Amino acid sequence: GAAMAHGHGPGQCRCCGEAAAERGAAWGLYLRIDRQRLQCLNERREGSGASVFRAWEERGDRAQFVESDDDEELLFNIPFTGSVKLKGVIVMGEDDGTHPAEMRLFRNIPHMSFDDTAKEPEQTFSLSRDPLGELEYPTKIARFSNVYHLSIHFPKNFGAETTKIFYIGLKGEWAEAHRHEVTICNYEASANPADHKLEQITPQTHFIS
């Protein structure tokens, strides 16, 4: 049918919607967070760290924020319900000294503590103050193509005693944790090249992103 004209599988077609809806959908990874296991270390109010992961359209809600407690550091441990390809991050704070000044991303190190942040991150960003949530920091996608757990460390801010964050946007693609690619790959590897059945398998490889 016409719905398949774009060549995407069901539910993957994003090219038809309005630009705003499309943008909002791109930032939908917050729906794929395992909220039961989400952690924010050094948050002043328990559970407030979880509130910054919400719909892109709701990023301007100033009532929901997280503030650090003992010093300016914040550390988020974000487990996903599947495998994520992380493409970009938005960090929104106040237009003052409480806005985080640096962001460090770690992948697939569950239950990180502040001691663990001495490790080399996958990527570090110098942040600009972004009170409207307009700045997108693109990740090195090759390093973040199979993320089941993301840790975000904010080591410092622009000079205030505590750090405040209103919204963190995560942009990317999500996939079920157990995908069928492994079976296809194994099947191909073990198939006899002279066997004509191989031709029937090959088209499936196009669905592997």
PDB file of N, CA and C in Angstrom, residues 42-118:
ATOM      1  N   ASN A  42      23.392  12.592  44.087  1.00  0.00           N
ATOM      2  CA  ASN A  42      23.579  13.947  44.620  1.00  0.00           C
ATOM      3  C   ASN A  42      22.391  14.861  44.312  1.00  0.00           C
ATOM      4  N   GLU A  43      21.209  14.282  44.082  1.00  0.00           N
ATOM      5  CA  GLU A  43      20.016  15.117  43.906  1.00  0.00           C
ATOM      6  C   GLU A  43      19.534  15.574  45.285  1.00  0.00           C
ATOM      7  N   ARG A  44      19.118  16.822  45.370  1.00  0.00           N
ATOM      8  CA  ARG A  44      18.678  17.371  46.657  1.00  0.00           C
ATOM      9  C   ARG A  44      17.357  16.755  47.094  1.00  0.00           C
ATOM     10  N   ARG A  45      16.436  16.631  46.151  1.00  0.00           N
ATOM     11  CA  ARG A  45      15.125  16.056  46.465  1.00  0.00           C
ATOM     12  C   ARG A  45      15.020  14.692  45.802  1.00  0.00           C
ATOM     13  N   GLU A  46      14.751  13.679  46.592  1.00  0.00           N
ATOM     14  CA  GLU A  46      14.739  12.312  46.063  1.00  0.00           C
ATOM     15  C   GLU A  46      13.713  12.169  44.940  1.00  0.00           C
ATOM     16  N   GLY A  47      14.142  11.562  43.844  1.00  0.00           N
ATOM     17  CA  GLY A  47      13.248  11.330  42.723  1.00  0.00           C
ATOM     18  C   GLY A  47      13.144  12.490  41.748  1.00  0.00           C
ATOM     19  N   SER A  48      13.747  13.628  42.097  1.00  0.00           N
ATOM     20  CA  SER A  48      13.614  14.798  41.214  1.00  0.00           C
ATOM     21  C   SER A  48      14.411  14.624  39.921  1.00  0.00           C
ATOM     22  N   GLY A  49      15.488  13.844  39.972  1.00  0.00           N
ATOM     23  CA  GLY A  49      16.293  13.640  38.770  1.00  0.00           C
ATOM     24  C   GLY A  49      15.500  13.014  37.641  1.00  0.00           C
ATOM     25  N   ALA A  50      14.559  12.142  38.002  1.00  0.00           N
ATOM     26  CA  ALA A  50      13.769  11.452  36.985  1.00  0.00           C
ATOM     27  C   ALA A  50      12.869  12.421  36.216  1.00  0.00           C
ATOM     28  N   SER A  51      12.506  13.546  36.859  1.00  0.00           N
ATOM     29  CA  SER A  51      11.529  14.455  36.250  1.00  0.00           C
ATOM     30  C   SER A  51      12.090  15.214  35.051  1.00  0.00           C
ATOM     31  N   VAL A  52      13.419  15.254  34.907  1.00  0.00           N
ATOM     32  CA  VAL A  52      13.984  16.023  33.788  1.00  0.00           C
ATOM     33  C   VAL A  52      13.914  15.250  32.471  1.00  0.00           C
ATOM     34  N   PHE A  53      13.579  13.966  32.554  1.00  0.00           N
ATOM     35  CA  PHE A  53      13.415  13.160  31.337  1.00  0.00           C
ATOM     36  C   PHE A  53      11.935  13.111  30.987  1.00  0.00           C
ATOM     37  N   ARG A  54      11.520  13.981  30.085  1.00  0.00           N
ATOM     38  CA  ARG A  54      10.103  14.068  29.731  1.00  0.00           C
ATOM     39  C   ARG A  54       9.992  14.481  28.265  1.00  0.00           C
ATOM     40  N   ALA A  55       8.742  14.675  27.826  1.00  0.00           N
ATOM     41  CA  ALA A  55       8.499  14.985  26.413  1.00  0.00           C
ATOM     42  C   ALA A  55       9.160  16.294  26.018  1.00  0.00           C
ATOM     43  N   TRP A  56       9.670  16.330  24.805  1.00  0.00           N
ATOM     44  CA  TRP A  56      10.330  17.524  24.267  1.00  0.00           C
ATOM     45  C   TRP A  56       9.405  18.733  24.351  1.00  0.00           C
ATOM     46  N   GLU A  57       8.129  18.514  24.089  1.00  0.00           N
ATOM     47  CA  GLU A  57       7.156  19.611  24.118  1.00  0.00           C
ATOM     48  C   GLU A  57       6.971  20.171  25.529  1.00  0.00           C
ATOM     49  N   GLU A  58       7.350  19.380  26.536  1.00  0.00           N
ATOM     50  CA  GLU A  58       7.162  19.809  27.933  1.00  0.00           C
ATOM     51  C   GLU A  58       8.451  20.295  28.569  1.00  0.00           C
ATOM     52  N   ARG A  59       9.455  20.548  27.733  1.00  0.00           N
ATOM     53  CA  ARG A  59      10.759  20.938  28.278  1.00  0.00           C
ATOM     54  C   ARG A  59      10.711  22.279  29.017  1.00  0.00           C
ATOM     55  N   GLY A  60       9.705  23.129  28.668  1.00  0.00           N
ATOM     56  CA  GLY A  60       9.608  24.444  29.290  1.00  0.00           C
ATOM     57  C   GLY A  60       8.927  24.464  30.647  1.00  0.00           C
ATOM     58  N   ASP A  61       8.555  23.318  31.152  1.00  0.00           N
ATOM     59  CA  ASP A  61       7.871  23.238  32.454  1.00  0.00           C
ATOM     60  C   ASP A  61       8.878  23.509  33.578  1.00  0.00           C
ATOM     61  N   ARG A  62       8.882  24.758  34.087  1.00  0.00           N
ATOM     62  CA  ARG A  62       9.874  25.170  35.091  1.00  0.00           C
ATOM     63  C   ARG A  62       9.618  24.549  36.471  1.00  0.00           C
ATOM     64  N   ALA A  63       8.475  23.925  36.649  1.00  0.00           N
ATOM     65  CA  ALA A  63       8.163  23.334  37.959  1.00  0.00           C
ATOM     66  C   ALA A  63       8.943  22.039  38.177  1.00  0.00           C
ATOM     67  N   GLN A  64       9.389  21.426  37.081  1.00  0.00           N
ATOM     68  CA  GLN A  64      10.100  20.152  37.193  1.00  0.00           C
ATOM     69  C   GLN A  64      11.582  20.375  36.933  1.00  0.00           C
ATOM     70  N   PHE A  65      12.397  20.101  37.942  1.00  0.00           N
ATOM     71  CA  PHE A  65      13.842  20.257  37.783  1.00  0.00           C
ATOM     72  C   PHE A  65      14.549  19.417  38.839  1.00  0.00           C
ATOM     73  N   VAL A  66      15.851  19.267  38.640  1.00  0.00           N
ATOM     74  CA  VAL A  66      16.674  18.613  39.657  1.00  0.00           C
ATOM     75  C   VAL A  66      17.749  19.611  40.066  1.00  0.00           C
ATOM     76  N   GLU A  67      18.026  19.646  41.362  1.00  0.00           N
ATOM     77  CA  GLU A  67      19.113  20.496  41.862  1.00  0.00           C
ATOM     78  C   GLU A  67      20.073  19.621  42.646  1.00  0.00           C
ATOM     79  N   SER A  68      21.362  19.909  42.500  1.00  0.00           N
ATOM     80  CA  SER A  68      22.358  19.125  43.220  1.00  0.00           C
ATOM     81  C   SER A  68      22.333  19.492  44.697  1.00  0.00           C
ATOM     82  N   ASP A  69      22.971  18.658  45.506  1.00  0.00           N
ATOM     83  CA  ASP A  69      22.860  18.812  46.949  1.00  0.00           C
ATOM     84  C   ASP A  69      24.165  19.304  47.580  1.00  0.00           C
ATOM     85  N   ASP A  70      25.148  18.426  47.720  1.00  0.00           N
ATOM     86  CA  ASP A  70      26.359  18.769  48.470  1.00  0.00           C
ATOM     87  C   ASP A  70      27.314  19.687  47.715  1.00  0.00           C
ATOM     88  N   ASP A  71      27.401  19.515  46.426  1.00  0.00           N
ATOM     89  CA  ASP A  71      28.275  20.357  45.606  1.00  0.00           C
ATOM     90  C   ASP A  71      27.609  20.494  44.247  1.00  0.00           C
ATOM     91  N   GLU A  72      28.381  20.879  43.226  1.00  0.00           N
ATOM     92  CA  GLU A  72      27.746  21.136  41.930  1.00  0.00           C
ATOM     93  C   GLU A  72      27.619  19.899  41.048  1.00  0.00           C
ATOM     94  N   GLU A  73      28.118  18.748  41.516  1.00  0.00           N
ATOM     95  CA  GLU A  73      28.106  17.558  40.658  1.00  0.00           C
ATOM     96  C   GLU A  73      26.753  16.842  40.647  1.00  0.00           C
ATOM     97  N   LEU A  74      26.409  16.319  39.466  1.00  0.00           N
ATOM     98  CA  LEU A  74      25.250  15.427  39.332  1.00  0.00           C
ATOM     99  C   LEU A  74      25.662  14.249  38.468  1.00  0.00           C
ATOM    100  N   LEU A  75      25.129  13.082  38.796  1.00  0.00           N
ATOM    101  CA  LEU A  75      25.425  11.879  38.011  1.00  0.00           C
ATOM    102  C   LEU A  75      24.134  11.092  37.799  1.00  0.00           C
ATOM    103  N   PHE A  76      23.785  10.900  36.536  1.00  0.00           N
ATOM    104  CA  PHE A  76      22.587  10.138  36.189  1.00  0.00           C
ATOM    105  C   PHE A  76      22.988   8.759  35.689  1.00  0.00           C
ATOM    106  N   ASN A  77      22.315   7.737  36.197  1.00  0.00           N
ATOM    107  CA  ASN A  77      22.434   6.377  35.661  1.00  0.00           C
ATOM    108  C   ASN A  77      21.104   6.042  34.999  1.00  0.00           C
ATOM    109  N   ILE A  78      21.152   5.851  33.680  1.00  0.00           N
ATOM    110  CA  ILE A  78      19.919   5.724  32.894  1.00  0.00           C
ATOM    111  C   ILE A  78      19.884   4.377  32.175  1.00  0.00           C
ATOM    112  N   PRO A  79      19.170   3.395  32.735  1.00  0.00           N
ATOM    113  CA  PRO A  79      19.032   2.114  32.044  1.00  0.00           C
ATOM    114  C   PRO A  79      17.867   2.186  31.051  1.00  0.00           C
ATOM    115  N   PHE A  80      18.074   1.622  29.879  1.00  0.00           N
ATOM    116  CA  PHE A  80      17.023   1.600  28.864  1.00  0.00           C
ATOM    117  C   PHE A  80      16.349   0.234  28.832  1.00  0.00           C
ATOM    118  N   THR A  81      15.168   0.194  28.250  1.00  0.00           N
ATOM    119  CA  THR A  81      14.408  -1.055  28.176  1.00  0.00           C
ATOM    120  C   THR A  81      14.788  -1.867  26.941  1.00  0.00           C
ATOM    121  N   GLY A  82      15.789  -1.411  26.216  1.00  0.00           N
ATOM    122  CA  GLY A  82      16.255  -2.123  25.027  1.00  0.00           C
ATOM    123  C   GLY A  82      17.603  -1.557  24.639  1.00  0.00           C
ATOM    124  N   SER A  83      17.923  -1.660  23.368  1.00  0.00           N
ATOM    125  CA  SER A  83      19.190  -1.145  22.874  1.00  0.00           C
ATOM    126  C   SER A  83      18.941   0.183  22.166  1.00  0.00           C
ATOM    127  N   VAL A  84      19.747   1.174  22.492  1.00  0.00           N
ATOM    128  CA  VAL A  84      19.539   2.525  21.973  1.00  0.00           C
ATOM    129  C   VAL A  84      20.718   2.974  21.122  1.00  0.00           C
ATOM    130  N   LYS A  85      20.402   3.659  20.038  1.00  0.00           N
ATOM    131  CA  LYS A  85      21.429   4.358  19.260  1.00  0.00           C
ATOM    132  C   LYS A  85      21.255   5.836  19.587  1.00  0.00           C
ATOM    133  N   LEU A  86      22.150   6.356  20.419  1.00  0.00           N
ATOM    134  CA  LEU A  86      22.017   7.736  20.899  1.00  0.00           C
ATOM    135  C   LEU A  86      22.633   8.706  19.900  1.00  0.00           C
ATOM    136  N   LYS A  87      21.836   9.685  19.467  1.00  0.00           N
ATOM    137  CA  LYS A  87      22.297  10.609  18.427  1.00  0.00           C
ATOM    138  C   LYS A  87      22.519  12.024  18.919  1.00  0.00           C
ATOM    139  N   GLY A  88      21.849  12.412  19.999  1.00  0.00           N
ATOM    140  CA  GLY A  88      22.017  13.780  20.466  1.00  0.00           C
ATOM    141  C   GLY A  88      21.448  13.970  21.858  1.00  0.00           C
ATOM    142  N   VAL A  89      21.917  15.052  22.503  1.00  0.00           N
ATOM    143  CA  VAL A  89      21.490  15.363  23.861  1.00  0.00           C
ATOM    144  C   VAL A  89      21.193  16.862  23.956  1.00  0.00           C
ATOM    145  N   ILE A  90      20.133  17.212  24.668  1.00  0.00           N
ATOM    146  CA  ILE A  90      19.835  18.604  25.008  1.00  0.00           C
ATOM    147  C   ILE A  90      19.914  18.727  26.527  1.00  0.00           C
ATOM    148  N   VAL A  91      20.546  19.785  27.013  1.00  0.00           N
ATOM    149  CA  VAL A  91      20.596  20.043  28.448  1.00  0.00           C
ATOM    150  C   VAL A  91      20.122  21.473  28.688  1.00  0.00           C
ATOM    151  N   MET A  92      19.050  21.598  29.456  1.00  0.00           N
ATOM    152  CA  MET A  92      18.429  22.893  29.655  1.00  0.00           C
ATOM    153  C   MET A  92      18.460  23.288  31.131  1.00  0.00           C
ATOM    154  N   GLY A  93      18.977  24.497  31.404  1.00  0.00           N
ATOM    155  CA  GLY A  93      19.042  24.980  32.782  1.00  0.00           C
ATOM    156  C   GLY A  93      18.679  26.445  32.859  1.00  0.00           C
ATOM    157  N   GLU A  94      19.042  27.076  33.971  1.00  0.00           N
ATOM    158  CA  GLU A  94      18.809  28.508  34.133  1.00  0.00           C
ATOM    159  C   GLU A  94      19.882  29.278  33.372  1.00  0.00           C
ATOM    160  N   ASP A  95      19.599  30.541  33.053  1.00  0.00           N
ATOM    161  CA  ASP A  95      20.590  31.380  32.401  1.00  0.00           C
ATOM    162  C   ASP A  95      21.457  32.046  33.478  1.00  0.00           C
ATOM    163  N   ASP A  96      22.063  31.214  34.319  1.00  0.00           N
ATOM    164  CA  ASP A  96      22.905  31.749  35.395  1.00  0.00           C
ATOM    165  C   ASP A  96      23.961  30.722  35.780  1.00  0.00           C
ATOM    166  N   GLY A  97      24.602  30.933  36.919  1.00  0.00           N
ATOM    167  CA  GLY A  97      25.721  30.089  37.331  1.00  0.00           C
ATOM    168  C   GLY A  97      25.365  28.662  37.661  1.00  0.00           C
ATOM    169  N   THR A  98      24.053  28.366  37.847  1.00  0.00           N
ATOM    170  CA  THR A  98      23.654  26.998  38.208  1.00  0.00           C
ATOM    171  C   THR A  98      23.613  26.067  36.983  1.00  0.00           C
ATOM    172  N   HIS A  99      23.733  26.633  35.786  1.00  0.00           N
ATOM    173  CA  HIS A  99      23.660  25.804  34.572  1.00  0.00           C
ATOM    174  C   HIS A  99      24.920  24.946  34.455  1.00  0.00           C
ATOM    175  N   PRO A 100      24.774  23.646  34.181  1.00  0.00           N
ATOM    176  CA  PRO A 100      25.977  22.812  34.042  1.00  0.00           C
ATOM    177  C   PRO A 100      26.869  23.310  32.914  1.00  0.00           C
ATOM    178  N   ALA A 101      28.184  23.233  33.129  1.00  0.00           N
ATOM    179  CA  ALA A 101      29.148  23.748  32.157  1.00  0.00           C
ATOM    180  C   ALA A 101      29.829  22.638  31.374  1.00  0.00           C
ATOM    181  N   GLU A 102      29.723  21.421  31.886  1.00  0.00           N
ATOM    182  CA  GLU A 102      30.360  20.289  31.204  1.00  0.00           C
ATOM    183  C   GLU A 102      29.507  19.051  31.366  1.00  0.00           C
ATOM    184  N   MET A 103      29.509  18.221  30.320  1.00  0.00           N
ATOM    185  CA  MET A 103      28.750  16.969  30.349  1.00  0.00           C
ATOM    186  C   MET A 103      29.652  15.845  29.860  1.00  0.00           C
ATOM    187  N   ARG A 104      29.667  14.745  30.605  1.00  0.00           N
ATOM    188  CA  ARG A 104      30.491  13.589  30.244  1.00  0.00           C
ATOM    189  C   ARG A 104      29.569  12.371  30.112  1.00  0.00           C
ATOM    190  N   LEU A 105      29.680  11.669  28.983  1.00  0.00           N
ATOM    191  CA  LEU A 105      28.811  10.521  28.718  1.00  0.00           C
ATOM    192  C   LEU A 105      29.587   9.212  28.828  1.00  0.00           C
ATOM    193  N   PHE A 106      29.008   8.265  29.541  1.00  0.00           N
ATOM    194  CA  PHE A 106      29.565   6.913  29.670  1.00  0.00           C
ATOM    195  C   PHE A 106      28.519   5.921  29.186  1.00  0.00           C
ATOM    196  N   ARG A 107      28.966   4.875  28.525  1.00  0.00           N
ATOM    197  CA  ARG A 107      27.987   3.896  28.061  1.00  0.00           C
ATOM    198  C   ARG A 107      28.204   2.529  28.701  1.00  0.00           C
ATOM    199  N   ASN A 108      27.090   1.898  29.036  1.00  0.00           N
ATOM    200  CA  ASN A 108      27.054   0.506  29.492  1.00  0.00           C
ATOM    201  C   ASN A 108      27.926   0.232  30.716  1.00  0.00           C
ATOM    202  N   ILE A 109      27.895   1.172  31.667  1.00  0.00           N
ATOM    203  CA  ILE A 109      28.520   0.934  32.977  1.00  0.00           C
ATOM    204  C   ILE A 109      27.421   1.131  34.027  1.00  0.00           C
ATOM    205  N   PRO A 110      26.618   0.085  34.289  1.00  0.00           N
ATOM    206  CA  PRO A 110      25.501   0.244  35.231  1.00  0.00           C
ATOM    207  C   PRO A 110      25.985   0.640  36.626  1.00  0.00           C
ATOM    208  N   HIS A 111      25.131   1.337  37.353  1.00  0.00           N
ATOM    209  CA  HIS A 111      25.361   1.698  38.760  1.00  0.00           C
ATOM    210  C   HIS A 111      26.662   2.465  38.961  1.00  0.00           C
ATOM    211  N   MET A 112      26.953   3.398  38.082  1.00  0.00           N
ATOM    212  CA  MET A 112      28.164   4.197  38.278  1.00  0.00           C
ATOM    213  C   MET A 112      28.060   5.022  39.550  1.00  0.00           C
ATOM    214  N   SER A 113      29.197   5.198  40.207  1.00  0.00           N
ATOM    215  CA  SER A 113      29.275   6.084  41.369  1.00  0.00           C
ATOM    216  C   SER A 113      30.193   7.247  41.005  1.00  0.00           C
ATOM    217  N   PHE A 114      30.283   8.234  41.894  1.00  0.00           N
ATOM    218  CA  PHE A 114      31.173   9.360  41.594  1.00  0.00           C
ATOM    219  C   PHE A 114      32.626   8.904  41.496  1.00  0.00           C
ATOM    220  N   ASP A 115      32.978   7.839  42.229  1.00  0.00           N
ATOM    221  CA  ASP A 115      34.336   7.290  42.109  1.00  0.00           C
ATOM    222  C   ASP A 115      34.604   6.814  40.683  1.00  0.00           C
ATOM    223  N   ASP A 116      33.573   6.232  40.061  1.00  0.00           N
ATOM    224  CA  ASP A 116      33.743   5.680  38.710  1.00  0.00           C
ATOM    225  C   ASP A 116      33.940   6.767  37.662  1.00  0.00           C
ATOM    226  N   THR A 117      33.584   8.015  37.985  1.00  0.00           N
ATOM    227  CA  THR A 117      33.681   9.069  36.970  1.00  0.00           C
ATOM    228  C   THR A 117      35.129   9.445  36.677  1.00  0.00           C
ATOM    229  N   ALA A 118      36.069   8.864  37.429  1.00  0.00           N
ATOM    230  CA  ALA A 118      37.484   9.070  37.121  1.00  0.00           C
ATOM    231  C   ALA A 118      37.853   8.369  35.802  1.00  0.00           C
TER     232      ALA A 118
END
